[in-house]
Short mmCIF file of C-alpha atoms in Angstrom, two decimals:
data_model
loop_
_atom_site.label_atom_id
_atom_site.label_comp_id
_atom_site.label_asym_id
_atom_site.label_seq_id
_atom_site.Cartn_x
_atom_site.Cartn_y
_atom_site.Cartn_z
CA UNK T 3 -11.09 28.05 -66.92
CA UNK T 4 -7.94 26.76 -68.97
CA UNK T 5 -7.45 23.32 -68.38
CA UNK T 6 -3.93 21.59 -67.02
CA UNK T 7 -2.89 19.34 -69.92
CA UNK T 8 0.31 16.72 -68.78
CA UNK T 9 1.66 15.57 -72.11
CA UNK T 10 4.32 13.28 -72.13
CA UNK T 11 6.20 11.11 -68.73
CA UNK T 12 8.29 14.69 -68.34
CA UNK T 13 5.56 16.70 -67.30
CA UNK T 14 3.67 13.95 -64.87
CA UNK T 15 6.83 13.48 -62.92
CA UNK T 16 7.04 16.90 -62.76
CA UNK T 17 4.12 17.08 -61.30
CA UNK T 18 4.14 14.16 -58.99
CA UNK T 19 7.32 15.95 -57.91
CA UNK T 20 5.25 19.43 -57.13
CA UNK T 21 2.98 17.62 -55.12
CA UNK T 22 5.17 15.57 -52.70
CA UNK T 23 7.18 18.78 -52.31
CA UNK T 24 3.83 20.20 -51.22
CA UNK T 25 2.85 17.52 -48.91
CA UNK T 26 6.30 18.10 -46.80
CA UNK T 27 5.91 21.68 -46.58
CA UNK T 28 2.36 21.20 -44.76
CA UNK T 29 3.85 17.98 -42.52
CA UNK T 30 6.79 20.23 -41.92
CA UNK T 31 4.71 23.29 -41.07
CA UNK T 32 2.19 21.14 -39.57
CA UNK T 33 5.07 19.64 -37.05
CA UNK T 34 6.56 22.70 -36.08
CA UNK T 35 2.89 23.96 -35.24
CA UNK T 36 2.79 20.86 -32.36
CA UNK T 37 6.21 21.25 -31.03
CA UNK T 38 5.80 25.02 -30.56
CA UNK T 39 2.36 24.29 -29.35
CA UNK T 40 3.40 21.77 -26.58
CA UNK T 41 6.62 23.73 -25.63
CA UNK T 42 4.33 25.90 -24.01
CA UNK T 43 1.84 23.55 -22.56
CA UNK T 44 -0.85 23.64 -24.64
CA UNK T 45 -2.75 21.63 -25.86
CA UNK T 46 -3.86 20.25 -22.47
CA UNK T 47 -4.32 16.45 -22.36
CA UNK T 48 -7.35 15.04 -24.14
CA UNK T 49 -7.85 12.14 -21.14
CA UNK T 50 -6.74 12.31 -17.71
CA UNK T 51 -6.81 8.92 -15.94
CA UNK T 52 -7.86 8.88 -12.83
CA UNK T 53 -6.68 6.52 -9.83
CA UNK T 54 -9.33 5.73 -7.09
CA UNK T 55 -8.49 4.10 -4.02
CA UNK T 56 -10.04 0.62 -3.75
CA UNK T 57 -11.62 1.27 -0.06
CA UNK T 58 -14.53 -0.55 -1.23
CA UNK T 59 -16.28 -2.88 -3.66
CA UNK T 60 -15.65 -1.66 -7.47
CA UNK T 61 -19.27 -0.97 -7.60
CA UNK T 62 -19.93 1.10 -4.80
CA UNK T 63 -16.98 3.25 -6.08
CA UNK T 64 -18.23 3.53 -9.70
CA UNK T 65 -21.18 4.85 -8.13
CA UNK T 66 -20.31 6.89 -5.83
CA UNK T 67 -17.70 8.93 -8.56
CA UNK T 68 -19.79 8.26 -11.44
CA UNK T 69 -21.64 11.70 -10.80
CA UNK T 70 -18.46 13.49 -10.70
CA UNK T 71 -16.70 12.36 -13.39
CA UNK T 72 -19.33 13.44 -15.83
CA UNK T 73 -19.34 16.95 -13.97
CA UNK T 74 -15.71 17.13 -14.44
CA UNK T 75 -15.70 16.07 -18.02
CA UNK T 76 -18.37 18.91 -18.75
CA UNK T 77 -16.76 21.33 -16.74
CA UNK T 78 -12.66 21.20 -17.51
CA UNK T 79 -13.67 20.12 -21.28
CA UNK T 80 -11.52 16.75 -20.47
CA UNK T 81 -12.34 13.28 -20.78
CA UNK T 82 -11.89 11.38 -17.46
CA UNK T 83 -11.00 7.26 -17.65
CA UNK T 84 -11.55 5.71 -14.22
CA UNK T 85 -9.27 3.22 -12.92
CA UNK T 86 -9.29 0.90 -9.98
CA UNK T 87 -6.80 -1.09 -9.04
CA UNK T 88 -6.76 -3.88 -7.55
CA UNK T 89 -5.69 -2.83 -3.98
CA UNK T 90 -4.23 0.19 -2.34
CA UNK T 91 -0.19 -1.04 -3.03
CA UNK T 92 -1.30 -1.41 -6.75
CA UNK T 93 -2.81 2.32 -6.67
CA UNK T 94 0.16 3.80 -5.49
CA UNK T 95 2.04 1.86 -7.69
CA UNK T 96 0.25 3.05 -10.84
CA UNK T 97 0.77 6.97 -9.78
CA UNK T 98 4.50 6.15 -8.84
CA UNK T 99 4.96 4.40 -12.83
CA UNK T 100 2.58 7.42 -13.77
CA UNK T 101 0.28 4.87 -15.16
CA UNK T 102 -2.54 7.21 -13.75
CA UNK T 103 -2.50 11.21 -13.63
CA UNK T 104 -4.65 11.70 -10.93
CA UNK T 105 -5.02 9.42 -8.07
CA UNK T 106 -8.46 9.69 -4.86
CA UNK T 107 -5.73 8.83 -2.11
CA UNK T 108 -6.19 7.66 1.21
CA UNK T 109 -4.02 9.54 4.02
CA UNK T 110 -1.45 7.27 4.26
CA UNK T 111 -1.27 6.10 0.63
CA UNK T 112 -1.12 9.87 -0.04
CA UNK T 113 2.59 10.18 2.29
CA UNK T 114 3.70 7.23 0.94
CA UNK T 115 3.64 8.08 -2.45
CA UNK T 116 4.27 11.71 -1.76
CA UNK T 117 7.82 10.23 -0.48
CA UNK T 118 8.78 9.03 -3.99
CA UNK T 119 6.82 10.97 -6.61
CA UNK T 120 6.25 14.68 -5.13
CA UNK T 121 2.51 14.09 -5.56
CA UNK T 122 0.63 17.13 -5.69
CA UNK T 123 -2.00 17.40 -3.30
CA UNK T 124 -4.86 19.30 -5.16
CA UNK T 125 -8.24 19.35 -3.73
CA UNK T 126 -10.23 17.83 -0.37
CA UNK T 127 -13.81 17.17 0.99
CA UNK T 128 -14.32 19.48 3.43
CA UNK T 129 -15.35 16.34 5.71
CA UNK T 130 -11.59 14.69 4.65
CA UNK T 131 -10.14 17.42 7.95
CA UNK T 132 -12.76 15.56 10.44
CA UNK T 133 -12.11 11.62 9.80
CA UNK T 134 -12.58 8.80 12.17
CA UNK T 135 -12.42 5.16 12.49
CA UNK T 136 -15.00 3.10 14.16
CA UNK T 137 -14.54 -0.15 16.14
CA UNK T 138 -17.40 -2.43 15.47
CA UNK T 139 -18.79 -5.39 16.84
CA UNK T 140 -21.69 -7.79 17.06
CA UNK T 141 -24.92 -6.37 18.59
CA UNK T 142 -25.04 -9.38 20.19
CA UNK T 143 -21.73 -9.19 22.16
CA UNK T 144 -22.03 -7.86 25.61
CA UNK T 145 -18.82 -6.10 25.67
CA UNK T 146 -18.53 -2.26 26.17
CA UNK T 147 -14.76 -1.58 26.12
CA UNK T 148 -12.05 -2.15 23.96
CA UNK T 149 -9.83 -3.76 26.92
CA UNK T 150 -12.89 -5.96 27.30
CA UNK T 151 -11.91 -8.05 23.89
CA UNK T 152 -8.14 -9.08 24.75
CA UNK T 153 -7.93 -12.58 23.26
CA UNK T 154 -10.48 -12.10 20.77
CA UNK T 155 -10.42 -12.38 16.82
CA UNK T 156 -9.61 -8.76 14.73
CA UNK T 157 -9.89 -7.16 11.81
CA UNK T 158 -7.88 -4.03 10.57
CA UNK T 159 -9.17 -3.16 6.72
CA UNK T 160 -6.03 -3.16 4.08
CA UNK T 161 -2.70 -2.44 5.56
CA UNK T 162 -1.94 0.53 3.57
CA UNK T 163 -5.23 1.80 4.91
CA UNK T 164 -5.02 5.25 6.90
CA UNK T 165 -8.88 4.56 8.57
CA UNK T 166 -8.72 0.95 8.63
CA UNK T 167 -5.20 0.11 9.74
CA UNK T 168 -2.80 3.15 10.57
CA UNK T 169 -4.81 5.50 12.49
CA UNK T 170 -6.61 2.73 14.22
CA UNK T 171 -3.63 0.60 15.49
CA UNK T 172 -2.04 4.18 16.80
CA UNK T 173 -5.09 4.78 18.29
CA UNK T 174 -4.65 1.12 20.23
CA UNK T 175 -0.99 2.36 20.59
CA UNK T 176 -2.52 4.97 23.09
CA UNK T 177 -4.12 2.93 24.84
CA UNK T 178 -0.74 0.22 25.27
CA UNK T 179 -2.79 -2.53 23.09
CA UNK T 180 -0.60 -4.11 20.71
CA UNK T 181 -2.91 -5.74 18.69
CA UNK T 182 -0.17 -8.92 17.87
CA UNK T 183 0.32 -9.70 21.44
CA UNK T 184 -3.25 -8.19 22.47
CA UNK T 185 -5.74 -10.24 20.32
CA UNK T 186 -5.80 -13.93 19.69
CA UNK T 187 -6.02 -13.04 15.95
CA UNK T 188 -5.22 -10.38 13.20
CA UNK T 189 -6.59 -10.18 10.52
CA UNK T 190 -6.74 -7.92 7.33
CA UNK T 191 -9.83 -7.79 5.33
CA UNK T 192 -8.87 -5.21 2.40
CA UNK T 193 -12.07 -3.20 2.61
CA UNK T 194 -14.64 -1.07 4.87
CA UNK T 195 -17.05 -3.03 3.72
CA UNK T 196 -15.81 -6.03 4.54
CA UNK T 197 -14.70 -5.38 7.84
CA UNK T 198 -17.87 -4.72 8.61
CA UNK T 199 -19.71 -7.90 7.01
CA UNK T 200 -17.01 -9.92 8.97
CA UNK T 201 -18.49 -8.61 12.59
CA UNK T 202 -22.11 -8.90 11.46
CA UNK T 203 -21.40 -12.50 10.06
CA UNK T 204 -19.07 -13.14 13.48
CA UNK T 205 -16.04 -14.13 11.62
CA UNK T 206 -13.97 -11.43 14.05
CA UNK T 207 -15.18 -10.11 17.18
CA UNK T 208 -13.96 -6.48 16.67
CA UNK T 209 -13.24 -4.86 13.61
CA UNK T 210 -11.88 -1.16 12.64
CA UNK T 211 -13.33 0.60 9.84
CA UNK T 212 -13.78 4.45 8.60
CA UNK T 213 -16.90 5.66 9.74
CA UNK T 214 -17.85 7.73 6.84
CA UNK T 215 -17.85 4.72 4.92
CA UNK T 216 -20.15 2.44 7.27
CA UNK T 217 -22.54 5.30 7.16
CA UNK T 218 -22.75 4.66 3.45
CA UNK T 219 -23.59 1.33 3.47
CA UNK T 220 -26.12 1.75 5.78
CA UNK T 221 -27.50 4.96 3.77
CA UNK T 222 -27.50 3.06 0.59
CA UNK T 223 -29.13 -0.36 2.45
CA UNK T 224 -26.20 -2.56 2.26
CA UNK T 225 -26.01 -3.12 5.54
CA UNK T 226 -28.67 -2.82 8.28
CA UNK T 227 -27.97 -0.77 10.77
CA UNK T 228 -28.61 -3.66 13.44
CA UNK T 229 -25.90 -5.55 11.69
CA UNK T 230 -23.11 -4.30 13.70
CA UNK T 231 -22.88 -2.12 16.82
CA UNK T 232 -20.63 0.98 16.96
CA UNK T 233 -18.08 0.09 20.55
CA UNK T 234 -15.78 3.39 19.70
CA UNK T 235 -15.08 6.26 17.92
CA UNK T 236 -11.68 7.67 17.56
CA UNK T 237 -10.75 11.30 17.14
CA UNK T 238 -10.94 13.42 13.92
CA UNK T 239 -8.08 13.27 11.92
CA UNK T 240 -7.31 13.88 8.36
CA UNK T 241 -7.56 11.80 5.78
CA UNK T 242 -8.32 11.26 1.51
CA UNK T 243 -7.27 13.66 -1.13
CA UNK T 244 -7.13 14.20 -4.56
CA UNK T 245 -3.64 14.86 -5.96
CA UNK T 246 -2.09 14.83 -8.88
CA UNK T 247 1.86 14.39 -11.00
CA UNK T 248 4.36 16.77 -10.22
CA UNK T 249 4.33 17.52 -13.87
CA UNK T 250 1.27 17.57 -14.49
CA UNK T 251 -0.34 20.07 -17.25
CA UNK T 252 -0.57 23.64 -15.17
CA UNK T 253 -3.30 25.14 -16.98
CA UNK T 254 -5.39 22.01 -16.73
CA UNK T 255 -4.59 21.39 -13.31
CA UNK T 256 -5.48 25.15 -12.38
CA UNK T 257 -9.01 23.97 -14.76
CA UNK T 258 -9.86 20.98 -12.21
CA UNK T 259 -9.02 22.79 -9.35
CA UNK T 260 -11.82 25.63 -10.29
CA UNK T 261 -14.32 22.99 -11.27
CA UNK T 262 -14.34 21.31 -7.97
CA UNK T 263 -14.11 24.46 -5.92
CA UNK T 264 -17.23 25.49 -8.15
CA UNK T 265 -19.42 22.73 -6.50
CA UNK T 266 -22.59 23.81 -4.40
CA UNK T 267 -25.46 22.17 -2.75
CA UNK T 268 -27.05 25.94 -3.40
CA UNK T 269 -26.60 24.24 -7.06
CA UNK T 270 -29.44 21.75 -7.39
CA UNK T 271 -27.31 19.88 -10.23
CA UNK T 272 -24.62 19.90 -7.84
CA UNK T 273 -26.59 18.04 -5.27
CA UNK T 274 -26.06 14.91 -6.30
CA UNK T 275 -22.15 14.78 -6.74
CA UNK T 276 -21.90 15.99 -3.55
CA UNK T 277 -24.31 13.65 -1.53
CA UNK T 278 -23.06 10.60 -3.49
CA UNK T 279 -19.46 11.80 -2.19
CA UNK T 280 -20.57 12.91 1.30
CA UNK T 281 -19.44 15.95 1.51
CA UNK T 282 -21.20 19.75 1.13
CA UNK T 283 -17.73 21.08 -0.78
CA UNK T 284 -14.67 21.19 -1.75
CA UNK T 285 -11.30 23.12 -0.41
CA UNK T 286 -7.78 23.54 -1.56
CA UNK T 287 -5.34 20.70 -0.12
CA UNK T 288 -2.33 21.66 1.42
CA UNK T 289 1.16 19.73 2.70
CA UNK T 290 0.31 20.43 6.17
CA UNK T 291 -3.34 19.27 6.64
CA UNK T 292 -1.53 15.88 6.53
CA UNK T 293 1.59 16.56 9.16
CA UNK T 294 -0.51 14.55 12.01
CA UNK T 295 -0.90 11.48 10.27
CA UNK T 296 3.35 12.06 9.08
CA UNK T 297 3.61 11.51 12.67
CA UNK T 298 1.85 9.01 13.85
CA UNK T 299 2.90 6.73 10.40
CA UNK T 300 6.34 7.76 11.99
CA UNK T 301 5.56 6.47 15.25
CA UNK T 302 3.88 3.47 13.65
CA UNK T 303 5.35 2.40 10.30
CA UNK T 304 8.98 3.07 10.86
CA UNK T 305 11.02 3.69 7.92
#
């Protein structure tokens, strides 16, 4: 092989010259390759950041969703970062500021945020069509109805809640109980969970939480199932979703949307994402499995 001799400053310069000239063909070339590659949506996003809905204590959450996440991550080839805010006005104001890409909402987080951000509603547990909230109280308390507990101490959960604040108080709506004028005291505790350890500890006499979530924490021993006693259950509404930006990437939206439908208890690894979630599947969410609850937050949260 003849060997490259550079005699002389002339020739190196000349070839320091050839090689920068090379180096911005291949960033040019290498430039165009993106922008042509992103005009038409590929590649997909390397992380998608995902928003859930601080209904309970960060730990229960993490594992509750832990299962799915690595499902997910396996399954749509994406890595999944798990966020939880602080409470549920900080969640939807993450996914309005598109701090998060995909967001566990409650019902009436979801419609509130829907409002400014034409969040897409993606996927649904297909126990999310049959909610309910529970009013709890002390085993020891004698009462049977919830007329019975007019001056007493309450507890909604957060007030963006959709089980623990909206669809209860339209609930007491029904039944002409203004809770302000009805109970000697309102309170909001932020959380399912502790709603409930306020009634078993007797810091409120009645408390509303979602019942899916009470059956948890008795499930998972966090709370004895002598701890509180179950005074009413409303009717089924719907509530939680998973939805995602306007914007967001198509072809890895349509990815997500096959990996969850693809979950099976016939599918022994499956098992365990489902029964941590509480559900036995996954369906397509639609606009109109939430016009009920547009109605009653109508009725209830004025605009």
């Amino acid at each position: 092989m003849k060997k490259i001799q550079l005699t002389g400053r002339w020739n190196v310069d000349r070839f320091c010259r050839f090689v920068l000239a090379v180096l911005v063909c291949w960033i040019v070339m290498l430039t165009a390759a993106y922008a042509d590659t992103a005009q038409n949506g590929m590649p997909a996003p390397q992380i998608l950041k995902l928003g859930i809905l601080p209904d309970s204590s960060p730990e229960i959450i993490k594992q509750r969703f832990s299962p799915l996440m690595r499902y997910l991550e396996r399954k749509a080839d994406i890595r999944i970062e798990l966020l939880i805010p602080s409470d549920y006005r900080e969640l939807v104001r993450q996914f309005t500021t598109k701090k998060i890409d995909m967001a566990f909402f409650g019902g009436y987080t979801f419609v509130m945020t829907q409002r400014e951000t034409k969040a897409v509603p993606l996927i649904m547990r297909d126990i999310d069509l049959h909610f309910s909230t529970v009013f709890l109280t002390h085993p020891n308390n004698t009462k049977q109805k919830l007329e019975d507990f007019r001056g007493g101490r309450f507890s909604f959960g957060d007030a963006l809640s959709t089980s623990g604040h909206v669809m209860p108080r339209y609930f007491l709506h029904e039944r002409n109980i203004r809770p302000e004028k009805y109970f000697s005291e309102v309170r909001y505790s932020g959380g399912h969970d502790t709603t409930a350890f306020w009634v078993r500890d007797n810091q409120v006499d009645l408390g509303a939480a979602n019942s899916d979530i009470i059956k948890n924490l008795i499930q998972d021993g966090l709370l004895n199932k002598n701890d509180v006693r179950i005074l009413w259950e409303t009717p089924v509404y719907t509530n939680y979703v998973f939805a995602i930006q306007p914007d967001y990437d198509k072809e890895l939206r349509d990815r997500l949307l096959d990996s969850f439908l693809a979950l099976t208890p016939r599918v022994q690894a499956h098992q365990e994402i489902l029964t941590a979630l509480g559900t036995s599947g996954f369906l397509p969410a639609n606009n109109e499995d939430f016009e009920i609850l547009r109605k009653a937050v109508k009725i209830m949260v004025p605009q």
